[in-house]
Short mmCIF file of N, CA and C in Angstrom, two decimals:
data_model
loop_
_atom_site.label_atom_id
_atom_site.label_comp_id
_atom_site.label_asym_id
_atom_site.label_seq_id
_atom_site.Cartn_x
_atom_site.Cartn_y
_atom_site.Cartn_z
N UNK A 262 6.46 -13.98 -16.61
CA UNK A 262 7.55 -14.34 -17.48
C UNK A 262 8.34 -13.07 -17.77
N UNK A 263 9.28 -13.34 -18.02
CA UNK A 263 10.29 -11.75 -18.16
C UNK A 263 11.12 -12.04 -19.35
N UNK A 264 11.73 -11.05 -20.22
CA UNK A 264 12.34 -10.90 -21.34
C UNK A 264 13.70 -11.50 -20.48
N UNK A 265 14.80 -12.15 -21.06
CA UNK A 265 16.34 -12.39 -20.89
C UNK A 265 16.76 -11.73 -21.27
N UNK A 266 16.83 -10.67 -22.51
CA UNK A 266 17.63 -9.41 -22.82
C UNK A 266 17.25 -7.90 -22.31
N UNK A 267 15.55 -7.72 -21.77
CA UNK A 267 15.25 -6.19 -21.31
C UNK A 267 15.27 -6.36 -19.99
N UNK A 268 14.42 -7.76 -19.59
CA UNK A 268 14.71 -7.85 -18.00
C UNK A 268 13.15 -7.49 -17.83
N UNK A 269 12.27 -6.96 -18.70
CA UNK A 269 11.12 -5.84 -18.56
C UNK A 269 10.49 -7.66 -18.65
N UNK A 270 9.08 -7.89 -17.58
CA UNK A 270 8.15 -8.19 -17.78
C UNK A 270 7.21 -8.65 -19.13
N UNK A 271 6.75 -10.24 -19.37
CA UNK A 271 6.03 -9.99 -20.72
C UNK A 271 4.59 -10.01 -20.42
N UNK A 272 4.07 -9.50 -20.91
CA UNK A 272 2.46 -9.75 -20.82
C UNK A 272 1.67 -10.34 -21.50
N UNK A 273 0.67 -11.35 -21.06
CA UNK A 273 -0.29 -12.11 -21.51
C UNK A 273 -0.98 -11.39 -22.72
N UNK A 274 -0.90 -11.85 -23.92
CA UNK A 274 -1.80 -11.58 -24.90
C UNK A 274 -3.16 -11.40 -24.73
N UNK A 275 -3.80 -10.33 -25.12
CA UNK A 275 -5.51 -10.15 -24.61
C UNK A 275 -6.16 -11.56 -24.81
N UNK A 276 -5.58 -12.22 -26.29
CA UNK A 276 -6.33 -13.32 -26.45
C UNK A 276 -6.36 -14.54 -25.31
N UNK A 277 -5.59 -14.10 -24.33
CA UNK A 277 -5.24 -15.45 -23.57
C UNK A 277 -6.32 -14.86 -22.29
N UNK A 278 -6.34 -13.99 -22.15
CA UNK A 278 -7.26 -13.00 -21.13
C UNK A 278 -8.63 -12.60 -21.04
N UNK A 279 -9.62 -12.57 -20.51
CA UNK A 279 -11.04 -11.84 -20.76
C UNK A 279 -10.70 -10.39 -20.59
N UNK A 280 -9.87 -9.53 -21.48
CA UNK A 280 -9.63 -8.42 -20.87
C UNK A 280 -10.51 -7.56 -20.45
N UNK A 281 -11.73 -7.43 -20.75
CA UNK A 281 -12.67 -6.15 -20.41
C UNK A 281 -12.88 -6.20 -18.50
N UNK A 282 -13.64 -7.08 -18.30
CA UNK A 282 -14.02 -7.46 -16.76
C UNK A 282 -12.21 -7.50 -16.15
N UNK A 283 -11.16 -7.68 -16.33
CA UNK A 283 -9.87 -7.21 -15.71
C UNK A 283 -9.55 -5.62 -15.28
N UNK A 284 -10.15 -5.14 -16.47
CA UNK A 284 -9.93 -3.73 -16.50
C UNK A 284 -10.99 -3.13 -15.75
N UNK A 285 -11.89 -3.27 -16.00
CA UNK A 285 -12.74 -2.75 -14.89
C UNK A 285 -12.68 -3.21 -13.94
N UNK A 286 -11.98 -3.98 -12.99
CA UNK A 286 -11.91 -4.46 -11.85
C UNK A 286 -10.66 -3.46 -11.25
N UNK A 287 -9.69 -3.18 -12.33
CA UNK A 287 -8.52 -2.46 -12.20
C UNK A 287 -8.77 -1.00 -11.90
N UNK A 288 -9.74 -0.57 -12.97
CA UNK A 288 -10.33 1.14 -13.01
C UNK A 288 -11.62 1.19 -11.72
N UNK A 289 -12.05 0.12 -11.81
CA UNK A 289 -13.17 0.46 -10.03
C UNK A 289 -12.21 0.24 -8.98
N UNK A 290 -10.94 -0.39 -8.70
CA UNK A 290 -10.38 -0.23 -7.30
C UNK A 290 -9.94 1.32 -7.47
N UNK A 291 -8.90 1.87 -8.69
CA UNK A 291 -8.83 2.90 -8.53
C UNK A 291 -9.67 4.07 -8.66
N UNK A 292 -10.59 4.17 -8.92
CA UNK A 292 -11.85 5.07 -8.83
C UNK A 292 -12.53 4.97 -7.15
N UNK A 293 -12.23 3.24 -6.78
CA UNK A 293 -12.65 3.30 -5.01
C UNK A 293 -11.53 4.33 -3.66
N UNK A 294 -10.44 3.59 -4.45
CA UNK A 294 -9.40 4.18 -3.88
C UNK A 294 -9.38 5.75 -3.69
N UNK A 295 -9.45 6.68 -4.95
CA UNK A 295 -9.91 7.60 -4.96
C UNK A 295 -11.00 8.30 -4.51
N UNK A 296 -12.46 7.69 -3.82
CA UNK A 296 -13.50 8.26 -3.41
C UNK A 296 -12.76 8.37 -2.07
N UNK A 297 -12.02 7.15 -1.25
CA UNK A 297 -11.71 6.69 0.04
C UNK A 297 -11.14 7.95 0.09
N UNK A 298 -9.83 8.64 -0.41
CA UNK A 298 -8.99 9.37 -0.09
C UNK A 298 -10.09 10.61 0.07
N UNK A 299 -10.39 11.18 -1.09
CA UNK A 299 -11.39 12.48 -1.50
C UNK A 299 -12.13 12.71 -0.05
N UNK A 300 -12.97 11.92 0.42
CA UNK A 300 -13.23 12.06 1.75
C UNK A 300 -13.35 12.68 2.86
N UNK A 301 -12.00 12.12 2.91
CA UNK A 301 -11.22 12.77 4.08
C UNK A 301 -11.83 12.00 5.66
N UNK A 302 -11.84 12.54 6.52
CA UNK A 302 -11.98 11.87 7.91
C UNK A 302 -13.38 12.82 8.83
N UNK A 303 -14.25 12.10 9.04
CA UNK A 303 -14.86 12.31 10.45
C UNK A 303 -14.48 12.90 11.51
N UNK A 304 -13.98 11.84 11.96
CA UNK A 304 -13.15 11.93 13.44
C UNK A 304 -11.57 12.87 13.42
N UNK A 305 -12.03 13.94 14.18
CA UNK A 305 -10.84 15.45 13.96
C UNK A 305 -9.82 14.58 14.52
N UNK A 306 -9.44 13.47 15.04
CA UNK A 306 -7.78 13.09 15.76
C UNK A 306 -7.77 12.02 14.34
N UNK A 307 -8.08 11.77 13.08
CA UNK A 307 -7.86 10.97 12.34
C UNK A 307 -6.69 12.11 11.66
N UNK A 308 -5.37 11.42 11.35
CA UNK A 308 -4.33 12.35 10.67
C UNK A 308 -4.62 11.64 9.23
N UNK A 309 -4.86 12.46 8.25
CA UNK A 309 -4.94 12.03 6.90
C UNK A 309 -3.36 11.61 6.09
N UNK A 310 -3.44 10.45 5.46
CA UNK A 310 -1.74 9.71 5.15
C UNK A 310 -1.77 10.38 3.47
N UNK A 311 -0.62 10.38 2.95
CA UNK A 311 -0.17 10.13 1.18
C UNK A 311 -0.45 8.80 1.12
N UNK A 312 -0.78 8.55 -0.12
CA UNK A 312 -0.72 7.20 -1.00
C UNK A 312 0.64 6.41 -0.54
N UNK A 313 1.64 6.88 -0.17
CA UNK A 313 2.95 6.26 0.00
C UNK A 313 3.23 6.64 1.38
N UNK A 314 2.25 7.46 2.20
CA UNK A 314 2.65 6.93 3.82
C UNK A 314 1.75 6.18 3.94
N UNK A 315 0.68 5.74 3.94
CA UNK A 315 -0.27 4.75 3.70
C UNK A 315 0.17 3.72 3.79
N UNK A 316 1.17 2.92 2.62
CA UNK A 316 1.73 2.09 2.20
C UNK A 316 3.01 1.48 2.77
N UNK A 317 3.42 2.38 3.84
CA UNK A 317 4.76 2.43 4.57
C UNK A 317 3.84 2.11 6.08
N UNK A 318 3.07 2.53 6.15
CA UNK A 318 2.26 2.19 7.84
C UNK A 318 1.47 0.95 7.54
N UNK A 319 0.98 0.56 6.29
CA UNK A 319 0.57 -0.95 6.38
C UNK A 319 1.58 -1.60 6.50
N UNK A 320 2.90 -1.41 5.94
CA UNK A 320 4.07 -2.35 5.77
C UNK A 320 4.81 -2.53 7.56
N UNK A 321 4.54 -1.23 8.49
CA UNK A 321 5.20 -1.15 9.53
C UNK A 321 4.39 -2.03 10.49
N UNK A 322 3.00 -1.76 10.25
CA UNK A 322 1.92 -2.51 11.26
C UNK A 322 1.97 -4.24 11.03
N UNK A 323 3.01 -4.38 9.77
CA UNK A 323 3.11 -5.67 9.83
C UNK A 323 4.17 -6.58 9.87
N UNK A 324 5.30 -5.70 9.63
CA UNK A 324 6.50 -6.13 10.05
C UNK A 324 7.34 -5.00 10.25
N UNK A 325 7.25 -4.98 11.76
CA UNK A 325 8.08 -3.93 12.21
C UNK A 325 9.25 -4.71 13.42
N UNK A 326 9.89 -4.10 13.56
CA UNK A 326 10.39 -2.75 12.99
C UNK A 326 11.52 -3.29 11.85
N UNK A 327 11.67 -2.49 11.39
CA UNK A 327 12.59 -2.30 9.75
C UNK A 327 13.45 -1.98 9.23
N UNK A 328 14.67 -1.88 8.61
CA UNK A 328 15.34 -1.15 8.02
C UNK A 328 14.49 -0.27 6.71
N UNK A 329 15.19 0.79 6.63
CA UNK A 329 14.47 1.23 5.66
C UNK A 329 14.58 0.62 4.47
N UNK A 330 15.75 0.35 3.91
CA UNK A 330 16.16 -0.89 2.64
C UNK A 330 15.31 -1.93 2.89
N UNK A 331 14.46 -2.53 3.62
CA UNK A 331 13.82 -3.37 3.36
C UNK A 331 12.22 -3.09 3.52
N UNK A 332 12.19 -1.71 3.93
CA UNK A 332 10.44 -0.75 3.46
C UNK A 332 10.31 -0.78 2.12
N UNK A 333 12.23 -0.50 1.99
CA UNK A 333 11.54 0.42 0.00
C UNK A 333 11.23 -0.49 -0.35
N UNK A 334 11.83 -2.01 -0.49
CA UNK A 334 12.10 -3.07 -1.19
C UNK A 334 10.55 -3.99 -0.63
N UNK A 335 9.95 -3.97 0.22
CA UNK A 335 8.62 -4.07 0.84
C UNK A 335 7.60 -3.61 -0.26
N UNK A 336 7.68 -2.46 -0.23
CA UNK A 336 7.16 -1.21 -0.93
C UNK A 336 7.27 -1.13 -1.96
N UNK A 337 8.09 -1.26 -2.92
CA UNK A 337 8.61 -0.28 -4.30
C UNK A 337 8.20 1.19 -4.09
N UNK A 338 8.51 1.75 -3.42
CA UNK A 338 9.49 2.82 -2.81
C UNK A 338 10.73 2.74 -3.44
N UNK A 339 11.11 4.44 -4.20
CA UNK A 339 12.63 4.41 -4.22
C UNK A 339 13.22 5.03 -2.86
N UNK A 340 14.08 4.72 -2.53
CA UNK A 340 14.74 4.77 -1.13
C UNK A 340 14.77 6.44 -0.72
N UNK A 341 14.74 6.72 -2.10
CA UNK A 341 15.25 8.69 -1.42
C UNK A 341 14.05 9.18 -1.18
N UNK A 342 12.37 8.64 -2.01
CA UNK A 342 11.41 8.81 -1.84
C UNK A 342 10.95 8.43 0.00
N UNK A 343 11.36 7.19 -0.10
CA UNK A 343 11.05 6.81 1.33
C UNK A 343 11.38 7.34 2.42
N UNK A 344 12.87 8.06 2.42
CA UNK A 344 13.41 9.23 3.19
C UNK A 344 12.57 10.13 3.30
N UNK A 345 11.41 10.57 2.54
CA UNK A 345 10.88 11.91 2.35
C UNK A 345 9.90 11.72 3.19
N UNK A 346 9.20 10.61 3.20
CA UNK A 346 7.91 9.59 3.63
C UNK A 346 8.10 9.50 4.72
N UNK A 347 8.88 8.92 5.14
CA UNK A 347 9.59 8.35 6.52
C UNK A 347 9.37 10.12 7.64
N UNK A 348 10.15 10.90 7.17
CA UNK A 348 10.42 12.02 7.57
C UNK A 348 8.42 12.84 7.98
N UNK A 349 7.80 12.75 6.76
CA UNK A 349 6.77 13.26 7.29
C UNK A 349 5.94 12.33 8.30
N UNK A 350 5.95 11.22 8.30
CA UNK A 350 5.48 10.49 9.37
C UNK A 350 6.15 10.58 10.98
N UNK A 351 7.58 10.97 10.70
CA UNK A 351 8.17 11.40 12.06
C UNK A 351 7.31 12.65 12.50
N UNK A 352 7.51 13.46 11.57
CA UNK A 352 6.54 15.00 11.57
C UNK A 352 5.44 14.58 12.71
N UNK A 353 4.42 13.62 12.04
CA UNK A 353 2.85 13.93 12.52
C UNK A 353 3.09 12.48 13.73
N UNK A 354 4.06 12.09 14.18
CA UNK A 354 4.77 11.35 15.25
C UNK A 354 4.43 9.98 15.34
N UNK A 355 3.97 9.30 14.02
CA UNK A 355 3.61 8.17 13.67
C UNK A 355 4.47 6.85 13.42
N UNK A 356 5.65 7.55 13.45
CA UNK A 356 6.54 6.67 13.28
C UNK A 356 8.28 7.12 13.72
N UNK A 357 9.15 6.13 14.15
CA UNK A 357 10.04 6.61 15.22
C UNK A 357 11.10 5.67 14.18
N UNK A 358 12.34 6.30 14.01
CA UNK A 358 13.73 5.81 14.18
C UNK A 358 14.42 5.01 15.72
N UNK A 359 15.07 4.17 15.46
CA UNK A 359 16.07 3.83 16.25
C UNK A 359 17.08 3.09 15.79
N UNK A 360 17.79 2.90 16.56
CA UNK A 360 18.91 2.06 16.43
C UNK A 360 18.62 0.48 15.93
N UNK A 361 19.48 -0.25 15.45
CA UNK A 361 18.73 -1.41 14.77
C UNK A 361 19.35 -2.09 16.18
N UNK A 362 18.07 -3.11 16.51
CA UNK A 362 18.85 -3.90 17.77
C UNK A 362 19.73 -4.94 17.52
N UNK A 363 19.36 -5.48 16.35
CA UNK A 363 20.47 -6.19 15.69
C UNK A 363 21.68 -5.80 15.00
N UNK A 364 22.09 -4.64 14.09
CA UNK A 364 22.64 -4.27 14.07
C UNK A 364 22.96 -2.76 14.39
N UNK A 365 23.85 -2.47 15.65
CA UNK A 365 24.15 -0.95 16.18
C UNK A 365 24.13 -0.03 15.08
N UNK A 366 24.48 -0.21 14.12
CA UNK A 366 25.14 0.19 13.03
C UNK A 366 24.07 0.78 12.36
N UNK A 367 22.71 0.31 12.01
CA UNK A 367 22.00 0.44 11.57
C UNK A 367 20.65 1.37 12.13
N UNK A 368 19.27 1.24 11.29
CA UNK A 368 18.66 2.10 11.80
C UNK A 368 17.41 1.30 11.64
N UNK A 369 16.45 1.12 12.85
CA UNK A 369 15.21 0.42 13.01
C UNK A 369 14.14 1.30 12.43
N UNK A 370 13.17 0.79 11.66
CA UNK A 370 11.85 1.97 11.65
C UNK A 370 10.79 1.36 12.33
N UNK A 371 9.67 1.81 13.53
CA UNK A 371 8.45 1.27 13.65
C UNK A 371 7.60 2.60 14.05
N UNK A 372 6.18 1.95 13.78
CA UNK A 372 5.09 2.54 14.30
C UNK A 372 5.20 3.18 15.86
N UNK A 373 4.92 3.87 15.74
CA UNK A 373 4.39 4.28 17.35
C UNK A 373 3.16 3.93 18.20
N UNK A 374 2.88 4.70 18.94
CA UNK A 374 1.71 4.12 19.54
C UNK A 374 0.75 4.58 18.94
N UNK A 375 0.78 6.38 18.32
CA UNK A 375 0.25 7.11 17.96
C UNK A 375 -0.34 7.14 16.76
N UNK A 376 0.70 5.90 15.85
CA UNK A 376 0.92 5.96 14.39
C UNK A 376 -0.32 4.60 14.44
N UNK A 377 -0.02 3.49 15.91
CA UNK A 377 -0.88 2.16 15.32
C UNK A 377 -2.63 2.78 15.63
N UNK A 378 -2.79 3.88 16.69
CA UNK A 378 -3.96 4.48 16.72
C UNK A 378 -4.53 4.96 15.91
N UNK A 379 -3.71 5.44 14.94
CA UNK A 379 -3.97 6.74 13.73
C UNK A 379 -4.78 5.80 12.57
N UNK A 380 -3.70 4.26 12.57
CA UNK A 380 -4.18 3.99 11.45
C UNK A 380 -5.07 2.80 11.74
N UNK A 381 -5.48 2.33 13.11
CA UNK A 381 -7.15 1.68 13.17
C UNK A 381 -8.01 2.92 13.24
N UNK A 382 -7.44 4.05 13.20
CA UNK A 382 -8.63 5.12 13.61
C UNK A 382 -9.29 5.18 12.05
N UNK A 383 -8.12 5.68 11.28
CA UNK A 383 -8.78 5.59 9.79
C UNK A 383 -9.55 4.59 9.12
N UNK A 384 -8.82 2.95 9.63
CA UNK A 384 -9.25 2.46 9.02
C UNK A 384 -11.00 1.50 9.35
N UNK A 385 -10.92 2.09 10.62
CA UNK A 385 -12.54 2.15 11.26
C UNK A 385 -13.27 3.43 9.94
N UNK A 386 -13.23 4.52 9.71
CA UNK A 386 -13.41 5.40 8.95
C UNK A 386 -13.67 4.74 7.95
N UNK A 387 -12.76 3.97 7.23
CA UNK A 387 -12.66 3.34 5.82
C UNK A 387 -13.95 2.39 6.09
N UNK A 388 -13.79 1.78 6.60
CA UNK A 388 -14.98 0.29 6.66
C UNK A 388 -16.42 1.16 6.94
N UNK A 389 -16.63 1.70 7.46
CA UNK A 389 -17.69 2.78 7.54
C UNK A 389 -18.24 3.46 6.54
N UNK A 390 -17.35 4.33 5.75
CA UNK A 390 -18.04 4.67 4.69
C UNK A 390 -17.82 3.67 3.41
N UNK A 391 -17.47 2.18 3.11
CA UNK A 391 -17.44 2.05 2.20
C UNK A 391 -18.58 0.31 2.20
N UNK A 392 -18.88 0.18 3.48
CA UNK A 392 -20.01 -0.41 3.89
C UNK A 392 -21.19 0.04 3.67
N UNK A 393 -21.42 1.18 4.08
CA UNK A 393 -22.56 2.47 3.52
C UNK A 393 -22.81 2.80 2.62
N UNK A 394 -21.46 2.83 1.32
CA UNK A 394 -21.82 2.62 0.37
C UNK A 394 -22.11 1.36 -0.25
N UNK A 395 -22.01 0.32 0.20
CA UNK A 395 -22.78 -1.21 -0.27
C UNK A 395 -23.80 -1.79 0.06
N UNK A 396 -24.14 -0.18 0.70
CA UNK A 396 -25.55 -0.72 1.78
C UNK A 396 -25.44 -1.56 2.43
N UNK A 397 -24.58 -1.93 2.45
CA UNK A 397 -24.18 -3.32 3.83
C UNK A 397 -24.67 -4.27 3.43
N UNK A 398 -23.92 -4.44 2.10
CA UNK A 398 -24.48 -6.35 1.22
C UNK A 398 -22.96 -6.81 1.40
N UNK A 399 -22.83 -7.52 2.28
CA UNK A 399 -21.39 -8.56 2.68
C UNK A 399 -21.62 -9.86 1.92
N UNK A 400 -23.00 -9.84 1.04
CA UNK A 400 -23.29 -11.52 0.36
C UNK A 400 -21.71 -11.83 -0.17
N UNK A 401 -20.98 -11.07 -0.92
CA UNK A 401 -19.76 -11.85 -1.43
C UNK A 401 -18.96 -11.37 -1.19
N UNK A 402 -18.66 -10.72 0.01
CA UNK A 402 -16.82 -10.11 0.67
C UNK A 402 -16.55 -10.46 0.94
N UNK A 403 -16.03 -12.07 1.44
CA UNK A 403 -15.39 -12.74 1.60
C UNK A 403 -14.73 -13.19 0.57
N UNK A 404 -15.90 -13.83 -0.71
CA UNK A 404 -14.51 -14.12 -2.23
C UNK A 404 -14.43 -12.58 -2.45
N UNK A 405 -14.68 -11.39 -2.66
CA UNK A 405 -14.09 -10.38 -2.93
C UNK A 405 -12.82 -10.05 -2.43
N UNK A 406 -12.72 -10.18 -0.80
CA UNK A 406 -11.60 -10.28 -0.35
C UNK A 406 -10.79 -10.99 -0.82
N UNK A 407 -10.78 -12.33 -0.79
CA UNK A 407 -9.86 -13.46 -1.55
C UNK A 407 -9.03 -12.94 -2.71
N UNK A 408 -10.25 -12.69 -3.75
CA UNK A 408 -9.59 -12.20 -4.88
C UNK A 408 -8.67 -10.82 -5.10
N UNK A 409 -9.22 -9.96 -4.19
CA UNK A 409 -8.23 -8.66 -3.97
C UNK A 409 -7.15 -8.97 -3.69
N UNK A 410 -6.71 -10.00 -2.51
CA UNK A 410 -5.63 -10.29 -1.94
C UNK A 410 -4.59 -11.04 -2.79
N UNK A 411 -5.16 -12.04 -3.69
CA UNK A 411 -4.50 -12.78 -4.61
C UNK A 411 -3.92 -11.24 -6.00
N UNK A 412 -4.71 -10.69 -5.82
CA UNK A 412 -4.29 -9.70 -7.38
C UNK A 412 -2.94 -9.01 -6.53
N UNK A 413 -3.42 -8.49 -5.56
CA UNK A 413 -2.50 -7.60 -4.45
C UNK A 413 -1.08 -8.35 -4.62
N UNK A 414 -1.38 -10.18 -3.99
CA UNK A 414 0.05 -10.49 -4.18
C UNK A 414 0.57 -10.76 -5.38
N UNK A 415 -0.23 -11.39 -6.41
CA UNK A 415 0.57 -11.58 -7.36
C UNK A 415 1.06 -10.06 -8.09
N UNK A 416 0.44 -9.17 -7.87
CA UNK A 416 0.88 -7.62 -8.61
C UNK A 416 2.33 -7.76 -7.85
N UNK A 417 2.46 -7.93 -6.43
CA UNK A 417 3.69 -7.34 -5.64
C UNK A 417 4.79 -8.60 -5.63
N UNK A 418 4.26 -9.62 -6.19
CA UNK A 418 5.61 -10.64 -7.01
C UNK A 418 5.80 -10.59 -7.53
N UNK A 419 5.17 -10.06 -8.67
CA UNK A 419 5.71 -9.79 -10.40
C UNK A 419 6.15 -7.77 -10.44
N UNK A 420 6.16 -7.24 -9.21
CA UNK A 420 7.03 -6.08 -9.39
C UNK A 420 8.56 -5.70 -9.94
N UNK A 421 8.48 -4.88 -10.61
CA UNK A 421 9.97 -4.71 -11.37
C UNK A 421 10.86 -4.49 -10.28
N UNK A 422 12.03 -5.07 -10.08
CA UNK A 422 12.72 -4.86 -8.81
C UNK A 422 14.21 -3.52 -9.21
N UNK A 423 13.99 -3.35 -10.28
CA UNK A 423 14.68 -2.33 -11.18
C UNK A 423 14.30 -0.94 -10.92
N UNK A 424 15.02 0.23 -9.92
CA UNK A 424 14.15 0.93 -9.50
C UNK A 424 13.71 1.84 -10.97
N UNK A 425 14.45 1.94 -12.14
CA UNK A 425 14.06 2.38 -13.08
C UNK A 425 12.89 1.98 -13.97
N UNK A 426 12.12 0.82 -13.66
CA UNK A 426 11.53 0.08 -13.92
C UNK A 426 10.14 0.39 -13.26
N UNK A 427 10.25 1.27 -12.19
CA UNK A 427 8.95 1.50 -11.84
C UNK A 427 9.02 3.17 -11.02
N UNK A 428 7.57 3.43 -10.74
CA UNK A 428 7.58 5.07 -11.20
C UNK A 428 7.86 5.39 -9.15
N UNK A 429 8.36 6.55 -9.26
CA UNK A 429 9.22 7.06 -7.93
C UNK A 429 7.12 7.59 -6.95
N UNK A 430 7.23 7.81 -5.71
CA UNK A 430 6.14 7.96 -5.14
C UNK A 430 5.54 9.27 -5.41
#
């Protein structure tokens, strides 16, 4: 639900919520998230990503290729941020500019070959150590999955589309 005069998002009253078990579901992805990164990689050809090239190579591996106006807007990415993003992924050759084939005018973004290697390479890495750490109990990753995916989308439908409204990468 959203305010008609701020435009800002309203939020569910705790009373309407079990808030405790939300929040800790919220503070263990980011505490997981954080071990994942801390890490780092095994395998020496794994190129380590930012939080926001990360987020730009899941978005490319799934709908590519792109304008960049529709990464940021993919993303919540601010656009000048994404320029920055974009640029270091050209760097480590993960990702390529071109011409938009639809429009000349424009500018395509996709993965490379290098970039779709890079990121099953990691994400073989990821499933590895975070299997190991569950000792390899899959009894409920399947509704775990479910439910990640549902928070995932509903978080990225109810995003502020106001780039002031949400914080730069």
């Amino acid at each position: 639900m959203t305010d008609s005069e701020t435009g800002r998002r309203q939020r569910s009253s705790p009373k309407e919520v079990r808030e405790q078990p939300w929040a800790e579901l919220a503070d263990l992805v980011l505490a997981i998230s954080r071990e994942i990164q801390y890490r780092g990689y095994a395998d020496e050809r794994a190129q380590s990503l930012t939080q926001s090239e990360g987020v730009v190579m899941r978005y490319l591996l799934r709908s590519e290729p792109a304008a960049p106006s529709r990464i940021a807007a993919a993303t919540g990415l601010q656009r000048t941020n994404l320029s920055a993003v974009l640029r270091g992924l050209e760097r480590k050759g993960l990702v390529r500019r071109q011409a938009d084939p639809e429009d000349g005018r424009g500018i395509a973004v996709s993965a490379t070959d290098a970039g779709r290697a890079n990121y099953a390479l990691v994400r073989h890495e990821w499933a590895t150590e975070v299997a190991e750490a569950a000792g390899h109990d899959a009894a409920n990753l399947d509704t775990t999955l479910a439910l990640l995916n549902r928070v995932k989308d509903g978080m990225q439908r109810a995003r502020p589309q106001r780039s002031s409204d949400h914080p730069s990468a």
